[in-house]
Every structure is written in C-alpha cells, then in structure tokens.
Tab-separated table of N, CA and C in Angstrom:
chain	number	residue	atom	x	y	z
Y	1	UNK	N	75.479	201.732	57.752
Y	1	UNK	CA	76.213	200.325	58.106
Y	1	UNK	C	75.486	199.303	57.461
Y	2	UNK	N	74.378	199.565	56.651
Y	2	UNK	CA	73.602	198.625	55.817
Y	2	UNK	C	74.601	198.059	55.000
Y	3	UNK	N	75.470	198.939	53.806
Y	3	UNK	CA	76.284	198.409	52.713
Y	3	UNK	C	77.504	197.617	53.424
Y	4	UNK	N	77.961	198.157	54.216
Y	4	UNK	CA	78.915	197.622	55.194
Y	4	UNK	C	78.768	196.289	55.524
Y	5	UNK	N	77.768	196.057	56.113
Y	5	UNK	CA	77.271	194.968	56.368
Y	5	UNK	C	76.908	193.702	55.552
Y	6	UNK	N	76.394	194.126	54.547
Y	6	UNK	CA	76.208	193.286	53.188
Y	6	UNK	C	77.607	192.585	52.397
Y	7	UNK	N	78.281	193.683	52.414
Y	7	UNK	CA	79.801	193.563	51.854
Y	7	UNK	C	80.600	192.641	52.843
Y	8	UNK	N	80.453	192.865	54.212
Y	8	UNK	CA	81.534	191.919	55.068
Y	8	UNK	C	80.525	190.555	55.240
Y	9	UNK	N	79.466	190.395	55.130
Y	9	UNK	CA	78.686	189.397	55.298
Y	9	UNK	C	78.874	188.517	54.029
Y	10	UNK	N	78.927	188.841	52.722
Y	10	UNK	CA	79.421	188.379	51.498
Y	10	UNK	C	80.448	187.542	51.490
Y	11	UNK	N	81.897	188.547	51.911
Y	11	UNK	CA	82.855	188.360	52.060
Y	11	UNK	C	83.144	187.266	53.165
Y	12	UNK	N	82.779	186.908	54.289
Y	12	UNK	CA	82.509	185.921	55.080
Y	12	UNK	C	82.214	184.738	54.796
Y	13	UNK	N	80.880	184.995	53.714
Y	13	UNK	CA	80.300	184.039	53.264
Y	13	UNK	C	81.085	183.229	52.775
Y	14	UNK	N	82.096	183.922	51.515
Y	14	UNK	CA	82.696	183.334	50.800
Y	14	UNK	C	84.045	182.686	51.151
Y	15	UNK	N	84.419	183.216	52.491
Y	15	UNK	CA	85.487	182.571	53.120
Y	15	UNK	C	84.845	181.233	53.815
Y	16	UNK	N	83.905	181.638	54.019
Y	16	UNK	CA	83.484	179.926	54.990
Y	16	UNK	C	83.257	178.890	53.796
Y	17	UNK	N	82.458	179.383	52.779
Y	17	UNK	CA	82.579	178.301	51.821
Y	17	UNK	C	83.829	177.556	51.170
Y	18	UNK	N	84.723	178.155	51.217
Y	18	UNK	CA	85.997	177.748	50.967
Y	18	UNK	C	86.842	177.183	51.920
Y	19	UNK	N	86.231	177.157	53.286
Y	19	UNK	CA	86.889	176.783	54.627
Y	19	UNK	C	86.004	175.479	54.939
Y	20	UNK	N	84.716	175.396	54.454
Y	20	UNK	CA	83.962	174.263	54.196
Y	20	UNK	C	84.140	173.420	53.206
Y	21	UNK	N	84.666	173.859	52.275
Y	21	UNK	CA	84.894	172.999	51.116
Y	21	UNK	C	86.869	172.230	51.487
Y	22	UNK	N	87.368	172.916	52.285
Y	22	UNK	CA	88.705	172.437	52.911
Y	22	UNK	C	88.247	170.882	53.820
Y	23	UNK	N	87.138	171.589	54.661
Y	23	UNK	CA	86.637	170.616	55.614
Y	23	UNK	C	86.272	169.415	55.075
Y	24	UNK	N	85.784	169.157	53.783
Y	24	UNK	CA	85.316	167.888	53.190
Y	24	UNK	C	86.456	167.229	52.837
Y	25	UNK	N	87.728	167.709	52.571
Y	25	UNK	CA	88.848	167.174	51.895
Y	25	UNK	C	89.553	166.352	53.518
Y	26	UNK	N	89.093	166.876	54.672
Y	26	UNK	CA	89.731	166.073	55.894
Y	26	UNK	C	89.297	164.621	55.899
Y	27	UNK	N	90.546	163.725	56.343
Y	27	UNK	CA	90.218	162.416	56.626
Y	27	UNK	C	89.001	162.066	57.533
Y	28	UNK	N	88.165	160.931	57.698
Y	28	UNK	CA	87.493	160.426	58.747
Y	28	UNK	C	88.033	159.607	59.420
Y	29	UNK	N	88.513	159.951	60.596
Y	29	UNK	CA	89.176	159.172	61.523
Y	29	UNK	C	88.662	158.256	62.504
Y	30	UNK	N	87.051	158.153	62.079
Y	30	UNK	CA	86.517	157.306	63.393
Y	30	UNK	C	85.572	156.533	62.305
Y	31	UNK	N	85.247	154.987	62.816
Y	31	UNK	CA	84.579	154.071	62.218
Y	31	UNK	C	82.817	153.971	62.691
Y	32	UNK	N	82.986	154.742	64.136
Y	32	UNK	CA	81.468	154.630	64.245
Y	32	UNK	C	80.617	155.578	63.641
Y	33	UNK	N	79.362	156.067	64.306
Y	33	UNK	CA	78.417	157.003	63.858
Y	33	UNK	C	78.427	157.906	64.536
Y	34	UNK	N	79.111	158.117	65.943
Y	34	UNK	CA	79.216	159.045	66.907
Y	34	UNK	C	80.065	160.294	66.084
Y	35	UNK	N	79.905	161.824	66.068
Y	35	UNK	CA	80.283	162.578	65.887
Y	35	UNK	C	81.983	162.619	66.697
Y	36	UNK	N	82.967	163.013	65.733
Y	36	UNK	CA	83.980	162.870	66.569
Y	36	UNK	C	85.072	164.146	66.057
Y	37	UNK	N	86.157	164.377	66.143
Y	37	UNK	CA	86.878	165.359	65.664
Y	37	UNK	C	86.585	165.872	63.963
Y	38	UNK	N	86.280	165.076	63.171
Y	38	UNK	CA	86.043	165.259	61.799
Y	38	UNK	C	84.803	166.286	61.637
Y	39	UNK	N	83.959	166.217	62.916
Y	39	UNK	CA	82.496	166.576	62.736
Y	39	UNK	C	82.638	168.384	62.950
Y	40	UNK	N	83.507	168.325	64.083
Y	40	UNK	CA	83.577	169.608	64.374
Y	40	UNK	C	84.095	170.852	63.422
Y	41	UNK	N	84.967	170.792	62.117
Y	41	UNK	CA	85.072	171.846	61.123
Y	41	UNK	C	83.509	171.834	60.382
Y	42	UNK	N	82.719	171.067	60.092
Y	42	UNK	CA	81.464	170.793	59.727
Y	42	UNK	C	80.591	171.699	60.729
Y	43	UNK	N	80.479	171.925	61.885
Y	43	UNK	CA	79.652	172.512	62.953
Y	43	UNK	C	79.966	173.969	62.785
Y	44	UNK	N	81.628	174.302	62.630
Y	44	UNK	CA	82.034	175.601	62.478
Y	44	UNK	C	81.483	176.330	61.188
Y	45	UNK	N	81.096	175.595	59.966
Y	45	UNK	CA	81.056	175.990	58.793
Y	45	UNK	C	79.818	176.196	58.665
Y	46	UNK	N	78.660	175.767	59.259
Y	46	UNK	CA	77.061	175.837	59.111
Y	46	UNK	C	77.095	177.292	60.231
Y	47	UNK	N	77.528	176.975	61.200
Y	47	UNK	CA	77.684	178.441	62.048
Y	47	UNK	C	77.981	179.455	61.629
Y	48	UNK	N	78.792	179.661	60.922
Y	48	UNK	CA	79.476	181.042	60.419
Y	48	UNK	C	78.622	181.197	59.354
Y	49	UNK	N	78.213	180.305	58.372
Y	49	UNK	CA	77.281	180.368	57.494
Y	49	UNK	C	76.054	181.122	58.071
Y	50	UNK	N	75.330	180.530	58.962
Y	50	UNK	CA	74.548	181.353	59.606
Y	50	UNK	C	74.408	182.753	60.041
Y	51	UNK	N	75.607	182.963	60.701
Y	51	UNK	CA	76.111	184.442	61.236
Y	51	UNK	C	76.129	185.536	59.814
Y	52	UNK	N	77.027	184.808	58.971
Y	52	UNK	CA	76.973	185.813	57.591
Y	52	UNK	C	75.563	185.931	57.246
Y	53	UNK	N	75.012	185.029	56.963
Y	53	UNK	CA	73.632	185.242	56.594
Y	53	UNK	C	72.460	186.459	57.285
Y	54	UNK	N	72.796	186.278	58.491
Y	54	UNK	CA	72.062	187.169	59.221
Y	54	UNK	C	72.568	188.542	59.484
Y	55	UNK	N	74.163	188.646	58.804
Y	55	UNK	CA	74.421	190.001	58.547
Y	55	UNK	C	74.208	190.417	57.366
Y	56	UNK	N	74.180	189.742	56.552
Y	56	UNK	CA	73.555	189.943	55.388
Y	56	UNK	C	72.282	190.537	55.165
Y	57	UNK	N	71.131	189.930	55.999
Y	57	UNK	CA	69.874	190.340	56.307
Y	57	UNK	C	69.810	191.349	56.785
Y	58	UNK	N	70.779	191.853	58.240
Y	58	UNK	CA	70.445	193.106	58.621
Y	58	UNK	C	71.047	194.299	58.048
Y	59	UNK	N	72.137	194.226	57.025
Y	59	UNK	CA	72.416	194.848	56.256
Y	59	UNK	C	71.382	195.491	54.966
Y	60	UNK	N	70.648	194.367	54.390
Y	60	UNK	CA	69.489	194.716	53.530
Y	60	UNK	C	68.488	195.277	54.254
Y	61	UNK	N	68.101	194.959	55.308
Y	61	UNK	CA	67.385	195.794	56.426
Y	61	UNK	C	67.169	197.041	56.695
Y	62	UNK	N	68.814	197.429	56.885
Y	62	UNK	CA	69.516	199.019	57.195
Y	62	UNK	C	69.150	199.633	56.168
Y	63	UNK	N	69.500	199.299	54.802
Y	63	UNK	CA	69.483	199.882	53.382
Y	63	UNK	C	67.933	200.435	53.303
Y	64	UNK	N	67.201	199.577	53.688
Y	64	UNK	CA	65.227	199.774	53.520
Y	64	UNK	C	65.134	200.495	54.190
Y	65	UNK	N	65.349	200.440	55.540
Y	65	UNK	CA	65.172	201.651	56.584
Y	65	UNK	C	65.819	202.808	56.179
Y	66	UNK	N	67.193	203.163	55.504
Y	66	UNK	CA	67.793	204.358	55.288
Y	66	UNK	C	67.615	205.266	54.054
Y	67	UNK	N	66.273	204.601	53.173
Y	67	UNK	CA	65.713	205.529	52.032
Y	67	UNK	C	65.718	204.573	50.754
Y	68	UNK	N	66.529	203.267	50.815
Y	68	UNK	CA	66.455	202.553	49.882
Y	68	UNK	C	67.926	202.259	49.274
Y	69	UNK	N	68.348	201.591	48.482
Y	69	UNK	CA	69.279	201.543	48.110
Y	69	UNK	C	69.980	202.150	47.271
Y	70	UNK	N	69.216	203.273	46.594
Y	70	UNK	CA	69.854	204.760	46.246
Y	70	UNK	C	70.716	205.411	47.215
Y	71	UNK	N	70.819	205.192	48.421
Y	71	UNK	CA	71.220	205.992	49.654
Y	71	UNK	C	72.390	205.272	49.848
Y	72	UNK	N	73.666	205.368	49.408
Y	72	UNK	CA	74.210	204.335	49.598
Y	72	UNK	C	75.326	205.423	50.554
Y	73	UNK	N	75.255	206.469	50.821
Y	73	UNK	CA	76.377	207.315	51.484
Y	73	UNK	C	77.220	206.805	52.802
Y	74	UNK	N	78.334	206.754	52.667
Y	74	UNK	CA	79.074	206.026	53.679
Y	74	UNK	C	78.765	206.673	55.192
Y	75	UNK	N	78.705	206.170	56.383
Y	75	UNK	CA	78.183	206.587	57.189
Y	75	UNK	C	79.126	206.447	58.266
Y	76	UNK	N	79.340	207.653	59.133
Y	76	UNK	CA	80.402	206.999	60.173
Y	76	UNK	C	80.048	206.344	61.216
Y	77	UNK	N	80.638	205.102	61.362
Y	77	UNK	CA	79.952	204.218	62.628
Y	77	UNK	C	80.405	205.044	64.349
Y	78	UNK	N	79.353	204.639	64.922
Y	78	UNK	CA	79.312	205.485	66.495
Y	78	UNK	C	80.549	204.887	67.299
Y	79	UNK	N	81.044	205.733	67.916
Y	79	UNK	CA	81.823	205.373	68.916
Y	79	UNK	C	81.784	204.699	69.639
Y	80	UNK	N	82.273	203.720	70.460
Y	80	UNK	CA	82.279	202.719	71.195
Y	80	UNK	C	82.994	203.180	72.554
Y	81	UNK	N	82.151	203.489	73.563
Y	81	UNK	CA	82.754	203.880	75.143
Y	81	UNK	C	83.429	203.301	75.673
Y	82	UNK	N	82.719	201.805	75.545
Y	82	UNK	CA	83.257	200.942	76.658
Y	82	UNK	C	84.585	200.294	76.257
Y	83	UNK	N	85.100	200.166	74.919
Y	83	UNK	CA	86.301	199.970	74.262
Y	83	UNK	C	87.826	200.599	74.682
Y	84	UNK	N	88.546	199.811	75.074
Y	84	UNK	CA	89.895	200.760	75.898
Y	84	UNK	C	91.102	199.595	75.601
Y	85	UNK	N	91.992	200.070	74.732
Y	85	UNK	CA	93.241	199.370	74.515
Y	85	UNK	C	93.821	198.614	75.832
Y	86	UNK	N	93.946	198.932	76.974
Y	86	UNK	CA	94.202	198.226	77.928
Y	86	UNK	C	93.326	196.841	78.311
Y	87	UNK	N	91.947	197.142	78.003
Y	87	UNK	CA	91.092	196.035	78.197
Y	87	UNK	C	91.085	194.908	77.659
Y	88	UNK	N	91.547	195.595	75.998
Y	88	UNK	CA	91.708	194.284	75.131
Y	88	UNK	C	93.404	193.778	75.152
Y	89	UNK	N	94.143	194.819	75.444
Y	89	UNK	CA	95.912	193.788	76.043
Y	89	UNK	C	95.086	192.874	76.932
Y	90	UNK	N	94.285	193.163	78.229
Y	90	UNK	CA	94.407	192.369	79.483
Y	90	UNK	C	93.792	191.021	78.722
Y	91	UNK	N	92.874	190.744	77.696
Y	91	UNK	CA	92.095	190.231	77.433
Y	91	UNK	C	92.770	188.986	76.604
Y	92	UNK	N	93.766	189.426	75.848
Y	92	UNK	CA	94.497	188.870	75.151
Y	92	UNK	C	95.841	188.119	75.853
Y	93	UNK	N	96.125	188.889	77.101
Y	93	UNK	CA	96.982	188.290	78.394
Y	93	UNK	C	96.359	187.192	78.629
Y	94	UNK	N	94.894	187.273	79.284
Y	94	UNK	CA	94.613	186.141	79.771
Y	94	UNK	C	94.355	184.993	78.679
Y	95	UNK	N	93.890	185.498	77.943
Y	95	UNK	CA	93.781	184.190	77.001
Y	95	UNK	C	95.135	183.529	76.484
Y	96	UNK	N	96.419	184.146	76.534
Y	96	UNK	CA	97.343	183.236	76.806
Y	96	UNK	C	98.067	182.418	78.027
Y	97	UNK	N	97.605	183.113	79.334
Y	97	UNK	CA	97.202	182.619	80.594
Y	97	UNK	C	96.580	181.432	80.199
Y	98	UNK	N	95.759	181.364	79.861
Y	98	UNK	CA	94.670	180.153	79.666
Y	98	UNK	C	95.084	178.900	79.124
Y	99	UNK	N	95.772	179.670	77.948
Y	99	UNK	CA	96.375	178.102	77.245
Y	99	UNK	C	97.741	177.558	77.923
Y	100	UNK	N	98.044	178.738	78.560
Y	100	UNK	CA	99.233	177.792	79.490
Y	100	UNK	C	98.777	176.870	80.763
Y	101	UNK	N	97.822	177.621	81.212
Y	101	UNK	CA	97.001	177.152	82.266
Y	101	UNK	C	96.371	175.370	82.160
Y	102	UNK	N	95.831	175.886	80.738
Y	102	UNK	CA	95.212	174.429	80.196
Y	102	UNK	C	96.331	173.051	80.371
Y	103	UNK	N	97.774	173.590	79.802
Y	103	UNK	CA	98.422	172.284	79.748
Y	103	UNK	C	98.627	172.146	81.467
Y	104	UNK	N	98.582	172.665	82.513
Y	104	UNK	CA	98.863	172.083	83.520
Y	104	UNK	C	97.666	171.942	84.194
Y	105	UNK	N	96.776	172.425	84.452
Y	105	UNK	CA	95.342	172.207	85.271
Y	105	UNK	C	94.191	171.830	84.499
Y	106	UNK	N	94.454	171.625	83.070
Y	106	UNK	CA	93.119	171.108	82.375
Y	106	UNK	C	91.996	172.152	82.342
Y	107	UNK	N	90.912	171.589	81.174
Y	107	UNK	CA	90.135	172.303	80.916
Y	107	UNK	C	88.791	172.502	82.463
Y	108	UNK	N	88.572	171.439	83.140
Y	108	UNK	CA	87.676	171.575	84.131
Y	108	UNK	C	88.009	172.608	85.234
Y	109	UNK	N	89.306	172.753	85.493
Y	109	UNK	CA	89.782	173.743	86.457
Y	109	UNK	C	90.320	175.190	86.009
Y	110	UNK	N	90.734	175.176	84.846
Y	110	UNK	CA	91.115	176.282	84.246
Y	110	UNK	C	90.210	177.296	83.626
Y	111	UNK	N	88.892	176.656	83.236
Y	111	UNK	CA	88.212	177.626	82.375
Y	111	UNK	C	87.241	178.205	83.098
Y	112	UNK	N	86.785	177.680	84.384
Y	112	UNK	CA	85.734	178.862	85.117
Y	112	UNK	C	86.783	179.911	85.505
Y	113	UNK	N	88.065	179.761	85.974
Y	113	UNK	CA	88.496	181.209	86.642
Y	113	UNK	C	89.028	182.069	85.154
Y	114	UNK	N	89.237	181.605	83.996
Y	114	UNK	CA	89.296	182.388	83.081
Y	114	UNK	C	88.279	182.884	82.488
Y	115	UNK	N	87.051	182.341	82.309
Y	115	UNK	CA	85.855	182.783	81.952
Y	115	UNK	C	85.403	183.824	82.973
Y	116	UNK	N	85.519	184.086	84.501
Y	116	UNK	CA	85.136	184.877	85.404
Y	116	UNK	C	86.347	186.192	85.116
Y	117	UNK	N	87.633	185.697	85.049
Y	117	UNK	CA	88.339	186.897	84.854
Y	117	UNK	C	88.534	187.465	83.730
Y	118	UNK	N	87.774	186.997	82.290
Y	118	UNK	CA	87.601	187.358	81.422
Y	118	UNK	C	86.030	188.455	81.366
Y	119	UNK	N	85.381	187.655	82.094
Y	119	UNK	CA	84.081	188.466	82.341
Y	119	UNK	C	84.693	189.934	83.171
Y	120	UNK	N	85.161	190.140	83.945
Y	120	UNK	CA	85.641	190.955	84.897
Y	120	UNK	C	86.335	192.157	84.120
Y	121	UNK	N	87.247	191.377	83.323
Y	121	UNK	CA	88.092	192.223	82.330
Y	121	UNK	C	86.949	193.257	81.407
Y	122	UNK	N	86.140	192.233	81.018
Y	122	UNK	CA	84.871	193.118	80.071
Y	122	UNK	C	84.379	194.184	80.726
Y	123	UNK	N	84.137	194.288	82.327
Y	123	UNK	CA	83.241	195.404	83.121
Y	123	UNK	C	82.130	194.606	83.857
Y	124	UNK	N	82.093	193.183	83.659
Y	124	UNK	CA	81.203	192.904	84.468
Y	124	UNK	C	81.455	192.710	85.840
Y	125	UNK	N	80.715	193.198	86.869
Y	125	UNK	CA	81.035	193.495	88.535
Y	125	UNK	C	79.891	193.014	89.495
Y	126	UNK	N	79.119	192.225	88.530
Y	126	UNK	CA	78.059	191.890	89.662
Y	126	UNK	C	78.581	190.329	89.755
Y	127	UNK	N	78.650	189.915	91.238
Y	127	UNK	CA	79.205	188.941	91.840
Y	127	UNK	C	78.337	187.375	91.218
Y	128	UNK	N	77.046	187.777	91.328
Y	128	UNK	CA	76.043	186.644	91.057
Y	128	UNK	C	76.333	186.047	89.635
Y	129	UNK	N	76.618	187.264	88.732
Y	129	UNK	CA	76.696	186.833	87.340
Y	129	UNK	C	78.033	186.369	87.042
Y	130	UNK	N	78.853	186.855	87.605
Y	130	UNK	CA	80.539	186.427	87.667
Y	130	UNK	C	80.399	184.836	87.792
Y	131	UNK	N	80.254	184.659	89.155
Y	131	UNK	CA	80.056	182.736	89.595
Y	131	UNK	C	79.154	182.096	89.162
Y	132	UNK	N	77.769	182.479	88.755
Y	132	UNK	CA	76.975	181.704	88.085
Y	132	UNK	C	77.480	181.195	86.570
Y	133	UNK	N	77.801	182.310	85.836
Y	133	UNK	CA	78.141	182.438	84.435
Y	133	UNK	C	79.404	181.409	84.163
Y	134	UNK	N	80.453	181.413	85.493
Y	134	UNK	CA	81.955	181.355	85.348
Y	134	UNK	C	81.856	179.293	85.621
Y	135	UNK	N	80.386	179.272	85.882
Y	135	UNK	CA	80.302	178.069	86.714
Y	135	UNK	C	79.475	176.924	85.364
Y	136	UNK	N	78.194	177.445	85.057
Y	136	UNK	CA	77.397	176.886	84.087
Y	136	UNK	C	78.009	177.026	82.783
Y	137	UNK	N	78.511	177.752	82.166
Y	137	UNK	CA	78.836	178.014	80.821
Y	137	UNK	C	80.047	176.915	80.817
Y	138	UNK	N	81.046	176.981	81.576
Y	138	UNK	CA	82.156	175.478	81.302
Y	138	UNK	C	81.587	174.205	81.614
Y	139	UNK	N	80.808	174.112	82.544
Y	139	UNK	CA	79.833	172.967	82.885
Y	139	UNK	C	79.449	172.179	81.348
Y	140	UNK	N	78.693	173.484	80.999
Y	140	UNK	CA	77.963	173.079	79.603
Y	140	UNK	C	78.974	172.783	78.605
Y	141	UNK	N	79.902	173.775	78.207
Y	141	UNK	CA	80.761	173.348	77.077
Y	141	UNK	C	81.427	171.764	77.529
Y	142	UNK	N	81.916	171.890	78.849
Y	142	UNK	CA	82.384	169.957	79.110
Y	142	UNK	C	81.647	169.396	78.765
Y	143	UNK	N	80.339	169.055	78.732
Y	143	UNK	CA	79.597	168.237	78.789
Y	143	UNK	C	79.439	167.783	77.050
Y	144	UNK	N	79.226	168.972	76.619
Y	144	UNK	CA	79.058	169.142	75.203
Y	144	UNK	C	80.232	168.486	74.490
Y	145	UNK	N	81.187	168.850	74.700
Y	145	UNK	CA	82.135	168.107	74.069
Y	145	UNK	C	82.742	166.500	74.791
Y	146	UNK	N	82.599	166.642	75.616
Y	146	UNK	CA	82.874	165.150	76.301
Y	146	UNK	C	81.652	164.008	75.925
Y	147	UNK	N	80.262	164.524	75.965
Y	147	UNK	CA	79.132	163.438	75.776
Y	147	UNK	C	78.764	163.609	74.395
Y	148	UNK	N	78.841	164.700	73.501
Y	148	UNK	CA	77.793	164.949	72.286
Y	148	UNK	C	79.034	164.837	71.389
Y	149	UNK	N	79.985	165.513	71.524
Y	149	UNK	CA	81.240	165.360	70.294
Y	149	UNK	C	82.031	164.208	70.508
Y	150	UNK	N	82.164	163.688	71.994
Y	150	UNK	CA	83.091	162.823	72.250
Y	150	UNK	C	84.500	163.457	71.954
Y	151	UNK	N	85.000	164.405	72.076
Y	151	UNK	CA	86.155	164.657	72.252
Y	151	UNK	C	86.447	165.147	73.543
Y	152	UNK	N	88.061	164.373	73.959
Y	152	UNK	CA	88.415	164.636	75.114
Y	152	UNK	C	89.088	165.759	75.348
Y	153	UNK	N	89.053	166.695	76.313
Y	153	UNK	CA	89.239	167.465	76.783
Y	153	UNK	C	90.546	167.678	77.749
Y	154	UNK	N	91.345	168.751	77.874
Y	154	UNK	CA	92.776	168.721	78.309
Y	154	UNK	C	92.501	168.353	79.517
Y	155	UNK	N	93.372	167.356	80.324
Y	155	UNK	CA	93.324	166.997	81.601
Y	155	UNK	C	94.442	167.771	82.667
Y	156	UNK	N	95.534	168.281	81.939
Y	156	UNK	CA	96.355	169.023	82.880
Y	156	UNK	C	97.514	167.997	83.191
Y	157	UNK	N	98.816	168.467	83.366
Y	157	UNK	CA	99.703	167.583	84.020
Y	157	UNK	C	99.825	167.552	85.456
Y	158	UNK	N	99.722	168.814	85.714
Y	158	UNK	CA	100.122	169.125	87.275
Y	158	UNK	C	99.178	168.166	88.586
Y	159	UNK	N	98.178	168.017	88.287
Y	159	UNK	CA	97.127	167.059	89.534
Y	159	UNK	C	97.929	165.884	89.558
Y	160	UNK	N	98.230	165.078	88.337
Y	160	UNK	CA	98.710	163.685	88.239
Y	160	UNK	C	99.627	163.699	87.368
C-alpha cells in the first residue's frame, strides 16, 4: 500500500495546489477583519494539504517497513467486510434527503437527525453514542460557522 499512498498523496497534493490557486482569485467580499465566505476555500486547501502530506508520509513509512524502495510489488488490498452497496446507497439517499430537509427545517433541526441516521446506517448501534454525537457535533459545527466563520447557516422555510 506504500506506493499507492504516495501516488495518491502526490495527485491529491497537486489538485489541492491548483484549487488553492483558484481560491486566491476569488474576490474579497468583506471589509472587516473577520473571516467570511472567502476564508473557507483557504481552510479547505490547508486541511487537504495537511491530509495529503500525511498520506505521503504513511506511504513512505509503508515502503520502509516492507523492505525498502526496491520492494515495489503491487499488493492486493484487504477486503473490507463492513462495506455493502445497500449501506452506501442508503447513505447517499440520506444525504439527498438532508439537503431537502435543510431547505425546510434549517441546519439546527435537520443536522442532528441526519447525523444520527448516518451513524445508524454506518453500523453504530449504541444509543448513548448516537444521541450524544448527534447533538454535540452539530452544535459544534453550528457555533463554529456562526461565531468563528461568521457564515449564516440555512434557517429553513417551514417554521416561519
């Protein structure tokens, strides 16, 4: 898996650098020092650059552990017993329903339900994990976007 990780990391790194270059061409829409919508592409770029560097590092460590750079035989990845097409399809369907629910009920009411349903579809069955994470993670995202990024989240049209 070492060589695959290195190649994948380099490809993702290149695409991210291109995306970051495009992000610099976006017009600045705010006059204050607060981060606004123009800040988000930069945050995405830095995050993906970090993750692709970690993927390259993981690939280099995998090559060193397998006998050095001379041992470049392709290896078959292990099968994932947890993957199933119906689960993936259910996740995609839930995502589509979530986007529809966002327009009706807004972020605050739709996201905890979506998050719990997505965790359930992924195989999580412990009620305390479902309940706690489906409340804590959306609340964190809500305050992160509202207070730090100062980006309005969808309010929905159904309640008012």
